[in-house]
Coordinates of C-alpha atoms in Angstrom, one line a residue:
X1 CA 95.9 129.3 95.5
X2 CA 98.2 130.1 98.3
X3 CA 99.6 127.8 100.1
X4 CA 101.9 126.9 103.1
X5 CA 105.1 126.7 101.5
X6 CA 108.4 127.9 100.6
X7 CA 110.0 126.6 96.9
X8 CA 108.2 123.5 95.0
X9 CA 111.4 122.5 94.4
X10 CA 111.6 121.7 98.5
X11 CA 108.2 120.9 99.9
X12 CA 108.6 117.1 99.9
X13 CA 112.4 117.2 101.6
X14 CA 111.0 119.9 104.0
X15 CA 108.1 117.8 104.8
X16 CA 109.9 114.9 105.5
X17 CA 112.5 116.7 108.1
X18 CA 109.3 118.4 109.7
X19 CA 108.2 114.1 109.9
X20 CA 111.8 112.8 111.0
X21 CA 111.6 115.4 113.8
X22 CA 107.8 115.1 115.1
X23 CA 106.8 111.9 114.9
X24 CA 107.8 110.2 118.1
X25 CA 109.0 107.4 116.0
X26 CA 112.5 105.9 115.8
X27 CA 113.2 107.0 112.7
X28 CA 115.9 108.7 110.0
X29 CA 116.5 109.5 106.8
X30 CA 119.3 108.1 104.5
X31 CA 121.9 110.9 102.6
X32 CA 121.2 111.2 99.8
X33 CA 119.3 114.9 99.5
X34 CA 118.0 115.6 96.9
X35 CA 117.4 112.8 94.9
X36 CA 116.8 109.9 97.1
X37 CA 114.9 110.4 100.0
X38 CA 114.3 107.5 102.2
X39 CA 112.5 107.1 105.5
X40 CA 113.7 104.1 107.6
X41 CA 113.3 102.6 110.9
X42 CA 115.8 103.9 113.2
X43 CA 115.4 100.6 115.5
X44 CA 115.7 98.2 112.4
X45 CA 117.9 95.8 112.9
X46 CA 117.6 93.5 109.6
X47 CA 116.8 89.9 111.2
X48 CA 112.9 90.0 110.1
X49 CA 111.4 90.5 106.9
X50 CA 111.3 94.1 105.5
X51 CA 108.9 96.2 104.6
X52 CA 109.6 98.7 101.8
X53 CA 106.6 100.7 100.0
X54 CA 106.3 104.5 98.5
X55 CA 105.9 106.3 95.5
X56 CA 105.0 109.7 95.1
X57 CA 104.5 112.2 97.8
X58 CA 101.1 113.7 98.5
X59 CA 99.3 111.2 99.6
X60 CA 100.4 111.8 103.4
X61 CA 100.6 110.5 106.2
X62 CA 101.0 107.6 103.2
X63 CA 103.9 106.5 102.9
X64 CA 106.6 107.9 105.2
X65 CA 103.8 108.0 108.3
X66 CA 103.1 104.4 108.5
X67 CA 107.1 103.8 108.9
X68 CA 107.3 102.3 112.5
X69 CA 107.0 99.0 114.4
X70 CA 104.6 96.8 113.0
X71 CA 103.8 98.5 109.5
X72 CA 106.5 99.5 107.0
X73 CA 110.3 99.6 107.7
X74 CA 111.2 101.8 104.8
X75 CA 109.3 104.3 103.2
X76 CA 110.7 105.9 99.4
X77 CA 109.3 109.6 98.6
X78 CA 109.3 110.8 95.1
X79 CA 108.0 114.6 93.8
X80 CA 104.7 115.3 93.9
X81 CA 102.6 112.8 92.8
X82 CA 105.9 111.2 90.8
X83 CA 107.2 108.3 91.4
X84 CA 110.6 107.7 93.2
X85 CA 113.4 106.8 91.3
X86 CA 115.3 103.7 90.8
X87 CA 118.2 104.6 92.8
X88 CA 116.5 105.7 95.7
X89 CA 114.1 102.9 95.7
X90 CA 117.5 100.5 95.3
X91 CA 118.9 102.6 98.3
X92 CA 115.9 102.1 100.5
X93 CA 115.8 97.8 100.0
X94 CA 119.6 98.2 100.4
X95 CA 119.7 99.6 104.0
X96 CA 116.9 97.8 105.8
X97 CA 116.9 94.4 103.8
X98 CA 119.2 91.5 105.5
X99 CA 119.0 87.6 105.3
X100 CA 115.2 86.9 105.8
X101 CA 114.3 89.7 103.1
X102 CA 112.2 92.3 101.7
X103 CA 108.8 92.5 100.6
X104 CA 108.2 95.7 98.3
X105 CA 104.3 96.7 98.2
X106 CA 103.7 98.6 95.5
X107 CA 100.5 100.7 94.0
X108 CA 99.7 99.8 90.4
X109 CA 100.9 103.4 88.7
X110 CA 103.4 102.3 86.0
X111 CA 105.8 104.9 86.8
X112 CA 105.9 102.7 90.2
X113 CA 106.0 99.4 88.6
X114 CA 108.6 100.0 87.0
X115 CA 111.1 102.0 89.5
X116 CA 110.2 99.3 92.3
X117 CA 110.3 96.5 89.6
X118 CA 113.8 97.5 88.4
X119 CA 115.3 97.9 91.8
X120 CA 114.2 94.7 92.7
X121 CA 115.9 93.2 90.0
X122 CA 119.0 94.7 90.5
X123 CA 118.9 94.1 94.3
X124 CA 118.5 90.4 93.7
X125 CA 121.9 91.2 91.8
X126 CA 123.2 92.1 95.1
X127 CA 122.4 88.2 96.3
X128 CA 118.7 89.6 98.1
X129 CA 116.0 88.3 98.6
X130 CA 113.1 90.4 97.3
X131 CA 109.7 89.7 96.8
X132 CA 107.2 92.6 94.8
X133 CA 103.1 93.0 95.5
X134 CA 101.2 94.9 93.0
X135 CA 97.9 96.6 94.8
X136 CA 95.0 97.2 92.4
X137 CA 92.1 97.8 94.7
X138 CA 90.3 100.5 92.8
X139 CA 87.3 99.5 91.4
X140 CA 86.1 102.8 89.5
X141 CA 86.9 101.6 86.2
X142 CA 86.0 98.3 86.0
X143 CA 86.7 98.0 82.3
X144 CA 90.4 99.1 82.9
X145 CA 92.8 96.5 82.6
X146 CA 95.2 97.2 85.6
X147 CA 93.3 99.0 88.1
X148 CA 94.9 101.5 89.9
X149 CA 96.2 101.2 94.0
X150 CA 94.5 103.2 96.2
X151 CA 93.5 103.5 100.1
X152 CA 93.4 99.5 100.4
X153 CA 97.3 99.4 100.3
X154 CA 96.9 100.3 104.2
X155 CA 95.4 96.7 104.8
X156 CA 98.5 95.1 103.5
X157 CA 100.8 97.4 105.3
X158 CA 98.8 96.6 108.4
X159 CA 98.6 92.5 108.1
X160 CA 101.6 92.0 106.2
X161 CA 103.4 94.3 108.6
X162 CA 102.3 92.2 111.9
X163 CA 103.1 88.8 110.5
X164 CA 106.6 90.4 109.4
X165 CA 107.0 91.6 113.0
X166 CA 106.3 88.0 114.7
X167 CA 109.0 87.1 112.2
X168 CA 107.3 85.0 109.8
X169 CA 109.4 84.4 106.6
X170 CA 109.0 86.2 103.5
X171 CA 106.9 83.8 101.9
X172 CA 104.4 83.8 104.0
X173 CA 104.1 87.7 104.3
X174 CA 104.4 87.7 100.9
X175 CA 101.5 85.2 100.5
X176 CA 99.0 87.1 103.0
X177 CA 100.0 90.1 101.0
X178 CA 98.6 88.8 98.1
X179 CA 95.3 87.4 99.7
X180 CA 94.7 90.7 101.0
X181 CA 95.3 92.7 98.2
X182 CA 92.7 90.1 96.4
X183 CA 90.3 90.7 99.2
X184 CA 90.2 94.7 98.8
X185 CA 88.0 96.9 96.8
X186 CA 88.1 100.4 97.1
X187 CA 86.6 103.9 95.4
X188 CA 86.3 107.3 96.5
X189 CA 84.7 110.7 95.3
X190 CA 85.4 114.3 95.9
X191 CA 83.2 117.6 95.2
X192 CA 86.7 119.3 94.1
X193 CA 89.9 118.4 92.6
X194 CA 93.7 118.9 94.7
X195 CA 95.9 121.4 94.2
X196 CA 99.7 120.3 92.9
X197 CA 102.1 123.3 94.7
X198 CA 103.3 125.5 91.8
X199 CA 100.4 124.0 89.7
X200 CA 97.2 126.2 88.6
X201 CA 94.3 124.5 90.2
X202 CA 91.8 122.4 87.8
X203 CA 88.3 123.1 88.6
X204 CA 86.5 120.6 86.1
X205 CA 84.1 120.0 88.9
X206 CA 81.3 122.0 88.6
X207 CA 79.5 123.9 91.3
X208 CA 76.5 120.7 92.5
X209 CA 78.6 117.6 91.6
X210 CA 80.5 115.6 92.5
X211 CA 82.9 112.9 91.1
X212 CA 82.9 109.2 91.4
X213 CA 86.2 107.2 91.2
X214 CA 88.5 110.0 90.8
X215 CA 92.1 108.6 91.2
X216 CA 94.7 110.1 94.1
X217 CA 96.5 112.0 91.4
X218 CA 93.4 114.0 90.9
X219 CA 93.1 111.8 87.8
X220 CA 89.3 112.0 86.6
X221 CA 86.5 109.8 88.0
X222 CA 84.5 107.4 86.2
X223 CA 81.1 110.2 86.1
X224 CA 79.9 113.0 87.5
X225 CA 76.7 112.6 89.7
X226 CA 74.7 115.8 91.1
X227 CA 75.4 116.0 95.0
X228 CA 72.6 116.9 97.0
X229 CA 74.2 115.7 100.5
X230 CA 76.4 113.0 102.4
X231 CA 73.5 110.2 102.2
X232 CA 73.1 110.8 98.7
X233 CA 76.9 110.7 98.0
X234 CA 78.1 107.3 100.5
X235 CA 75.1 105.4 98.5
X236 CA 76.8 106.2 95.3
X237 CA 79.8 104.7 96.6
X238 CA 78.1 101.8 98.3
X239 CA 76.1 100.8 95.4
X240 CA 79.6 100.8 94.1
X241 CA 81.0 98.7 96.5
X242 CA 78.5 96.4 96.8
X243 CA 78.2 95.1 93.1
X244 CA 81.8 94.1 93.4
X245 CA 82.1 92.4 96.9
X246 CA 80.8 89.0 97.6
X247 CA 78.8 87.8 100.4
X248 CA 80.1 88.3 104.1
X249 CA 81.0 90.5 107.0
X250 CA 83.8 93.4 105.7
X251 CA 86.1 95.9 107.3
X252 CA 85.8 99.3 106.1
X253 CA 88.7 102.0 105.9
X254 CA 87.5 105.4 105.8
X255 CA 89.8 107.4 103.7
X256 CA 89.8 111.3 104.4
X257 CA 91.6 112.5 101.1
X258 CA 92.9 115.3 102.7
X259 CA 90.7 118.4 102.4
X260 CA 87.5 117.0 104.1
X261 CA 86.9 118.5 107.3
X262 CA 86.6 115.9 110.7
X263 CA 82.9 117.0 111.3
X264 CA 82.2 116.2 107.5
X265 CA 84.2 112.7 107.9
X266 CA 81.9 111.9 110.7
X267 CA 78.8 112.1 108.9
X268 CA 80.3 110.1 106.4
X269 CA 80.9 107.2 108.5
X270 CA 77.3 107.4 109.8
X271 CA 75.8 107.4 106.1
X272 CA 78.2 104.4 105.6
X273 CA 76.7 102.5 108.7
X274 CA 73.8 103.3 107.3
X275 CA 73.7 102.8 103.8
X276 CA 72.5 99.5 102.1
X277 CA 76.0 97.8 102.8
X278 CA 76.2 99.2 106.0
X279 CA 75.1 96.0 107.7
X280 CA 77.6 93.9 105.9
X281 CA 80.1 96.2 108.1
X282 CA 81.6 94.9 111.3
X283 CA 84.9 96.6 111.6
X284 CA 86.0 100.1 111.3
X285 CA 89.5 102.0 110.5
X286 CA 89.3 105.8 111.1
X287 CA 87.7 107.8 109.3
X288 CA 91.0 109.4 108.9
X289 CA 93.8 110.9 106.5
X290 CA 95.7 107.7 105.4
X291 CA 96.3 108.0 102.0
X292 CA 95.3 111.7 101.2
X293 CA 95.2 113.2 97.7
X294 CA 97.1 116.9 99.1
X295 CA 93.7 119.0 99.8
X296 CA 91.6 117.3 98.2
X297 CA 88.0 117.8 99.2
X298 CA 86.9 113.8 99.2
X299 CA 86.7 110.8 100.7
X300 CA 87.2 106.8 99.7
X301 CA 85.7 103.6 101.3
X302 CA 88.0 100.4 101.1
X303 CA 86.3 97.3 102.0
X304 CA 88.2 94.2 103.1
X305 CA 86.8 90.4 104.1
X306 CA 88.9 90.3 106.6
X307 CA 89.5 87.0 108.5
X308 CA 89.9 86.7 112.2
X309 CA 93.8 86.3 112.0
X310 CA 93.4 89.6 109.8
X311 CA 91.3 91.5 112.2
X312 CA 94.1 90.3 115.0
X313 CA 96.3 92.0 113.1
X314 CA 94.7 95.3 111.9
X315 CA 93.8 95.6 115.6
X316 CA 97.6 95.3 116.9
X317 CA 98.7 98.5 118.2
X318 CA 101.8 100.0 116.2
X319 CA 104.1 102.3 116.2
X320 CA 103.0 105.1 113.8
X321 CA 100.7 107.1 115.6
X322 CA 98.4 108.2 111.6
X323 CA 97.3 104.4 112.1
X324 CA 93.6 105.0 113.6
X325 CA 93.5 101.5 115.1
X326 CA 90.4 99.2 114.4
X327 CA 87.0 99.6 115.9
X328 CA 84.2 97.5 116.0
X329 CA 80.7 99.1 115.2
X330 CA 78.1 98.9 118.0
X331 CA 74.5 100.1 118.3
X332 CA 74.7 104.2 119.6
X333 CA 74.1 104.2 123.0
X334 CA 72.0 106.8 124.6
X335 CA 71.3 107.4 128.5
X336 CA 68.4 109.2 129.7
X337 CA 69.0 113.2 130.6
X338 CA 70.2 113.2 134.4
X339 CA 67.2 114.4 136.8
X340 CA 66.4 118.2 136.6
X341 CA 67.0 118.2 133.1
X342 CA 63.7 116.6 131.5
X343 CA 61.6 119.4 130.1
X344 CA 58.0 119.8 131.8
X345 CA 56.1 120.8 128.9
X346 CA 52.8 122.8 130.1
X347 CA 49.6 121.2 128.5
X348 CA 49.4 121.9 124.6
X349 CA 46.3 123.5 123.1
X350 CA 45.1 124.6 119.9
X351 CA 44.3 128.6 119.1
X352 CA 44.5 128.8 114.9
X353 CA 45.0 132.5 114.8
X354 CA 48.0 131.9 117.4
X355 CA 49.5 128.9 115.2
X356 CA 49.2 130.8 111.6
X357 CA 51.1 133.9 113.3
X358 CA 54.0 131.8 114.6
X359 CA 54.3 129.8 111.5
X360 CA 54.3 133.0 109.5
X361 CA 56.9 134.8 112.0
X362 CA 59.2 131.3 111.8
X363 CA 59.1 131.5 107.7
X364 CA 60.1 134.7 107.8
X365 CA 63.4 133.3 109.5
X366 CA 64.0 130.4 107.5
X367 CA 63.3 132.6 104.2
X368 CA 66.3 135.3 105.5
X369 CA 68.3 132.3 106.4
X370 CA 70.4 132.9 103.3
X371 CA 70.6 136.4 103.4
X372 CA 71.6 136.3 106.9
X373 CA 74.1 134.0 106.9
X374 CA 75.7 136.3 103.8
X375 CA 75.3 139.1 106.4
X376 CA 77.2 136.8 109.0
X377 CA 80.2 136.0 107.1
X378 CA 81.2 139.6 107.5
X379 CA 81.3 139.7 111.3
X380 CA 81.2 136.5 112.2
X381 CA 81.2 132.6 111.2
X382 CA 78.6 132.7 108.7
X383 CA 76.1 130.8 110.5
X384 CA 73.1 133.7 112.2
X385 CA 70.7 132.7 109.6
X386 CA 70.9 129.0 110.0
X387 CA 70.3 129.4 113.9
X388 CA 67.7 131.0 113.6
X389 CA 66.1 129.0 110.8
X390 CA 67.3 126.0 112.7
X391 CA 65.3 127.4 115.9
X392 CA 62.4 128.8 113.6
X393 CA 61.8 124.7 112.1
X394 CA 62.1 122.9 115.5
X395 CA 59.3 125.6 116.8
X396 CA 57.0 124.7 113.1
X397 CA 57.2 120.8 114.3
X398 CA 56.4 121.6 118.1
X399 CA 53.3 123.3 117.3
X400 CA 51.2 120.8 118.7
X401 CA 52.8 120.3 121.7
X402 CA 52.5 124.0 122.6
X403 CA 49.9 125.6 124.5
X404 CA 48.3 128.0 121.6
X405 CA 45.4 129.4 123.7
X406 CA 47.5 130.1 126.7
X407 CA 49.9 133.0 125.9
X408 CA 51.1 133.5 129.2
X409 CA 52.4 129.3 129.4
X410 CA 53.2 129.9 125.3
X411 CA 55.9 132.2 125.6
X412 CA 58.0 130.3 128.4
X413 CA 57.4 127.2 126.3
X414 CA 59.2 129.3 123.1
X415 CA 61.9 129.8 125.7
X416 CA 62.2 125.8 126.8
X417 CA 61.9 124.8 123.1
X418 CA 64.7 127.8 121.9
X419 CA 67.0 126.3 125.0
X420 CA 66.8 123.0 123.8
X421 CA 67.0 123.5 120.4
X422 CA 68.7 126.6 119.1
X423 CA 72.8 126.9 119.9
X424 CA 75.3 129.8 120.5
X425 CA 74.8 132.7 122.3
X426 CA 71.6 134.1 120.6
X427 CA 69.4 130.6 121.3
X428 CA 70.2 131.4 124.9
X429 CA 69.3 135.1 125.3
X430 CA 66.3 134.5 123.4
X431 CA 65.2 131.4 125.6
X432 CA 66.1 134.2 128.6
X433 CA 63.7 136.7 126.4
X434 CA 61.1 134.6 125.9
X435 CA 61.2 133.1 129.7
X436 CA 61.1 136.2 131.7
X437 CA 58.7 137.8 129.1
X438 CA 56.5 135.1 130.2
X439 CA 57.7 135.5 133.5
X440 CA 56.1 139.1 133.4
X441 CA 53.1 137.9 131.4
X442 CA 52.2 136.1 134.6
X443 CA 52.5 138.6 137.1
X444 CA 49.8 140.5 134.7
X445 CA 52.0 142.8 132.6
X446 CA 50.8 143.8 129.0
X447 CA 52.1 141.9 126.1
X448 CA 53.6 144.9 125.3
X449 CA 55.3 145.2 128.8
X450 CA 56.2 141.9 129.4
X451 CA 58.0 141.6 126.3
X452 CA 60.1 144.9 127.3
X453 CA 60.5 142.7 130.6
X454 CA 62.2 139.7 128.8
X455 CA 64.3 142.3 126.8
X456 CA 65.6 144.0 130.0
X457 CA 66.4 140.2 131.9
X458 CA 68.5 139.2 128.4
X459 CA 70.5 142.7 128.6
X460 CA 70.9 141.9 131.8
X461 CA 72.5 138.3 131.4
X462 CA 73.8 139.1 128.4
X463 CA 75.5 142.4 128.9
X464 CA 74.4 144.2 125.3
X465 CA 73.0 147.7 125.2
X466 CA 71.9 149.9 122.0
X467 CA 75.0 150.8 120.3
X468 CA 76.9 147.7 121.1
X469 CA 76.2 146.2 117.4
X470 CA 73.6 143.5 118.7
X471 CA 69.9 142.3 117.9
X472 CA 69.3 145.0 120.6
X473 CA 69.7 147.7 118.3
X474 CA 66.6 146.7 117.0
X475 CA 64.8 145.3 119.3
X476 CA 64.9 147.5 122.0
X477 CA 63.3 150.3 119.3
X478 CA 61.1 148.3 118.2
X479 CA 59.9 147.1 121.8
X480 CA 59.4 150.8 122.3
X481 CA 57.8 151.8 118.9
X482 CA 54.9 149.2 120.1
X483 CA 52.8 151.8 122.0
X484 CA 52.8 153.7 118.7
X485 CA 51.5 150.5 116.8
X486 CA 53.3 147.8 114.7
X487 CA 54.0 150.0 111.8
X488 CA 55.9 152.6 113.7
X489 CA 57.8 149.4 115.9
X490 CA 58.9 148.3 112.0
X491 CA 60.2 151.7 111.3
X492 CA 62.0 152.0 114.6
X493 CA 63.4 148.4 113.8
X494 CA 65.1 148.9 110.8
X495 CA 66.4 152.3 111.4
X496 CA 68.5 150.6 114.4
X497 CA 69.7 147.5 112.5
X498 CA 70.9 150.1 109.5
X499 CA 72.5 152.2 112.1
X500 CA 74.7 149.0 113.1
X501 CA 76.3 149.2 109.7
X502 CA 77.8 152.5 110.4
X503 CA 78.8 151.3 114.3
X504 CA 82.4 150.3 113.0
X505 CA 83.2 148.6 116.6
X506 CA 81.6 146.7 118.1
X507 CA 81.0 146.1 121.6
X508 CA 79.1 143.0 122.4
X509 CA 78.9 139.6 120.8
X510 CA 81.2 137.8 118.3
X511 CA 81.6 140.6 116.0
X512 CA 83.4 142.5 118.9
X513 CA 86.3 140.1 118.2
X514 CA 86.5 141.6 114.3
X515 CA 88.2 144.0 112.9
X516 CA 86.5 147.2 112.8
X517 CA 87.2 147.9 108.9
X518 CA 85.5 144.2 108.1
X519 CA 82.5 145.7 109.7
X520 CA 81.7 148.9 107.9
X521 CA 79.1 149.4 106.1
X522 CA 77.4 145.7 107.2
X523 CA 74.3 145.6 109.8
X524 CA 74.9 143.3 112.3
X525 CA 72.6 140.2 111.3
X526 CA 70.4 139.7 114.5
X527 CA 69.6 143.1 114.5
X528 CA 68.7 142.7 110.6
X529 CA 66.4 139.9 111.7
X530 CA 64.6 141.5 114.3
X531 CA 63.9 144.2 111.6
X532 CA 62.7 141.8 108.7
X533 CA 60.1 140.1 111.9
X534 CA 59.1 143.6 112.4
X535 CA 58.5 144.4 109.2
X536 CA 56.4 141.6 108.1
X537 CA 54.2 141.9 111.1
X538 CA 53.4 145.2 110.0
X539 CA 52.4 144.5 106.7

């Protein structure tokens, strides 16, 4: 899989200079390239307690992002997903640790145990004062008997590193280090596993699954479950969670592991407010990369019982701008629509035949959702045949609030639902359609007529003629194949939306924006739609 790098060898030092020189932090870097690669505070003058954490890289903006005032004064960076040496760790207490000393908070991975273990040792050779945490907040393997460190290393950063910045000795950091890190659980799951740079990618995870508990190395999970959604997926995790808490109010961390996109992350966090720990949830950090897993495509919950001196604390603004902050979760609040906007729905009525041929046209869409979607990718974002099977649902559940027996009111009431309820460009030109096609309806034009009428208006607005590689290309035929009867309107439907195929450029739409050689040989998908409608009417 390609990726946006130069040599293995070089991604973390490269990554770290493209930190030191971005991040609007105080910070450097000690020599040492190659081997040891340190991040430190820049303004860190030695009389407070120091914070030193790390391991491998990967996980970013963890560790070298949350290097700043009031979180970590020092962050170490080993290979990918390897831990740092001892050497480098050494270096890293060396420069920033002074009389009041250094707290190192490390995630339970032996390989960091023992590298952060060893320099401690040999840094309290030097006459320092050096104090280690071990975080074990995963909870995916209960039976395991050090469990591993994961997202919930960010509450101690975040506590320990306000009390460290009001200059409270090292024994009491130290101390609400380890209350924290007693107070955390954590787990995440991913549909996908990361991909090491120079590595062949694993794909253990099968097509409809997902993975509970996988580890930040891309280590297995504890199962695989089927994945049929977000809800589905955070009450795996909370079911989780919630045999392994106690009673109270928690704050949650919302871990993007790196490949998850924001929109996805978003949904997340309103399954989580939702699930059956969700009212146990007062407080929430992101959702947002924190400690990432390179791309993978996941997420993890930490939950912490958080006191109020602890929510003080997560809620102190800092200098690392990949902190989120803390935000407390409130009822969604929703003002009515501003005057003008309110829909005035005509009067609904009932007409059977009129309700079984709408239902049957809006199948029709949500059964070529698929197909047109597959048609979309090639021209476009991959997303025609979901708006329109989007549109085609919300008009199946307003049937019995639209006037049936009144065609005339019926077709500017498919134009007011289609506004309000399909998006992009095509849900506005066909609520334009459907509107003036009513329009002329009322003036006493033939169905046949008025429907040209609505076509004309949306050309109009919308600027598409036949041969611009539209729905037109179709439509407009098929408008005009009516006076011959359905079966010749079918005909004259599909031979435009096969003709788009061959148009190589187009002229109108998002597909004008394409390269004309991705377009060959692939009808544009409204046109295709149109044609399918057509098609099944005249059956």
């Amino acid at each position: 899989m390609a990726q946006f790098i130069n040599k293995r060898e070089d991604v973390v030092v490269e990554a770290i200079e493209g930190l030191l020189a971005s991040s609007g932090v105080p910070l450097s870097r000690l020599d040492g390239y190659p081997h040891i690669r340190v991040v430190v505070r820049a303004d860190w003058d030695k009389t407070k307690v120091a914070l030193v954490s790390g391991g491998g890289s990967g996980h970013e903006p963890a560790h070298a992002g949350f290097v700043g005032e009031g979180m970590l004064t020092a962050a170490v960076c080993g290979d990918v997903f390897a831990s740092p040496s001892v050497d480098a760790v050494l270096a890293g207490i060396l420069a920033v640790t002074g009389p009041a000393g250094c707290l190192l908070i490390v995630k339970n991975y032996t390989g960091d145990r023992l590298n952060f273990g060893l320099a401690a040792e040999r840094a309290r050779a030097f006459g320092l004062n050096v104090n280690m945490v071990i975080v074990d907040d995963d909870i995916a393997l209960p039976d395991l008997p050090q469990a591993r460190g994961v997202a919930g290393t960010l509450f101690v950063h975040k506590i320990a590193g306000a009390l460290a910045e009001d200059g409270a000795n090292l024994e009491t950091v130290t101390e609400a280090a380890r209350r924290v890190i007693a107070g955390t659980r954590s787990i995440g799951m991913s549909l996908d596993t990361c991909t090491v740079p120079g590595s062949p990618k694993e794909d253990r995870i099968p097509p409809g699954m997902a993975e509970l508990g996988l580890g930040i190395h891309g280590e297995a999970g504890v199962e695989q479950v089927d994945f049929s959604g977000a809800q589905s997926a955070m009450a795996a995790v909370a079911a989780k969670l919630k045999s392994a808490i106690g009673d109270g109010t928690y704050v949650a961390l919302i871990n993007n592991l790196g490949g998850t996109s924001v929109l996805e992350m978003s949904v997340l966090a309103h399954e989580l407010i939702r699930s059956e720990i969700g009212d146990r949830i007062r407080h929430l950090i992101g959702p947002a990369p924190l400690m990432t897993s390179l791309d993978m495509r996941g997420f993890s919950i930490s939950l912490l019982a958080a006191s109020e001196d602890d929510l003080a604390s997560l809620a102190r603004p800092v200098g690392p701008a990949a902190w989120p902050g803390l935000s407390t979760v409130s009822p969604v609040s929703i003002l009515s629509l501003p005057d003008g906007l309110t829909p005035i729905m005509p009067l609904p009525s009932d007409h059977k035949p009129t309700r079984d041929f709408l239902v049957a046209c809006c199948n029709v869409m949500i059964a070529a959702e698929q197909d047109l979607n597959a048609l979309d990718a090639k021209s476009g974002d991959g997303d025609t045949g979901s708006t329109l099977a989007g549109a085609a649902r919300a008009l199946v559940n307003a049937m019995d609030r639209l006037p049936l027996s009144d065609h005339t009111q019926l077709l500017r009431a498919i134009g007011l639902e289609l506004s309000q309820t399909m998006g992009g460009s095509s849900g506005v030109l066909l609520a334009i359609f459907f509107a003036a096609a009513g329009d002329g309806a009322s003036s006493g034009l033939p169905m046949r007529d008025a429907l040209k009428a609505g076509l004309a208006r949306m050309q109009e607005i919308g600027g598409a003629q036949v041969g611009d590689r539209t729905m037109v290309d179709a439509l407009a035929p098929a408008l005009d194949g009516l006076q011959s009867g359905l079966s010749e309107a079918a005909k004259a439907a599909r031979e435009g939306a096969d003709r788009t195929a061959k148009l190589v450029r187009a002229k109108a739409g998002r597909a004008a924006y394409i390269n004309a050689k991705q377009l060959e040989g692939h009808a544009d998908p409204g046109a295709e739609a149109v044609a399918r409608l057509f098609e099944f009417l005249a059956r």
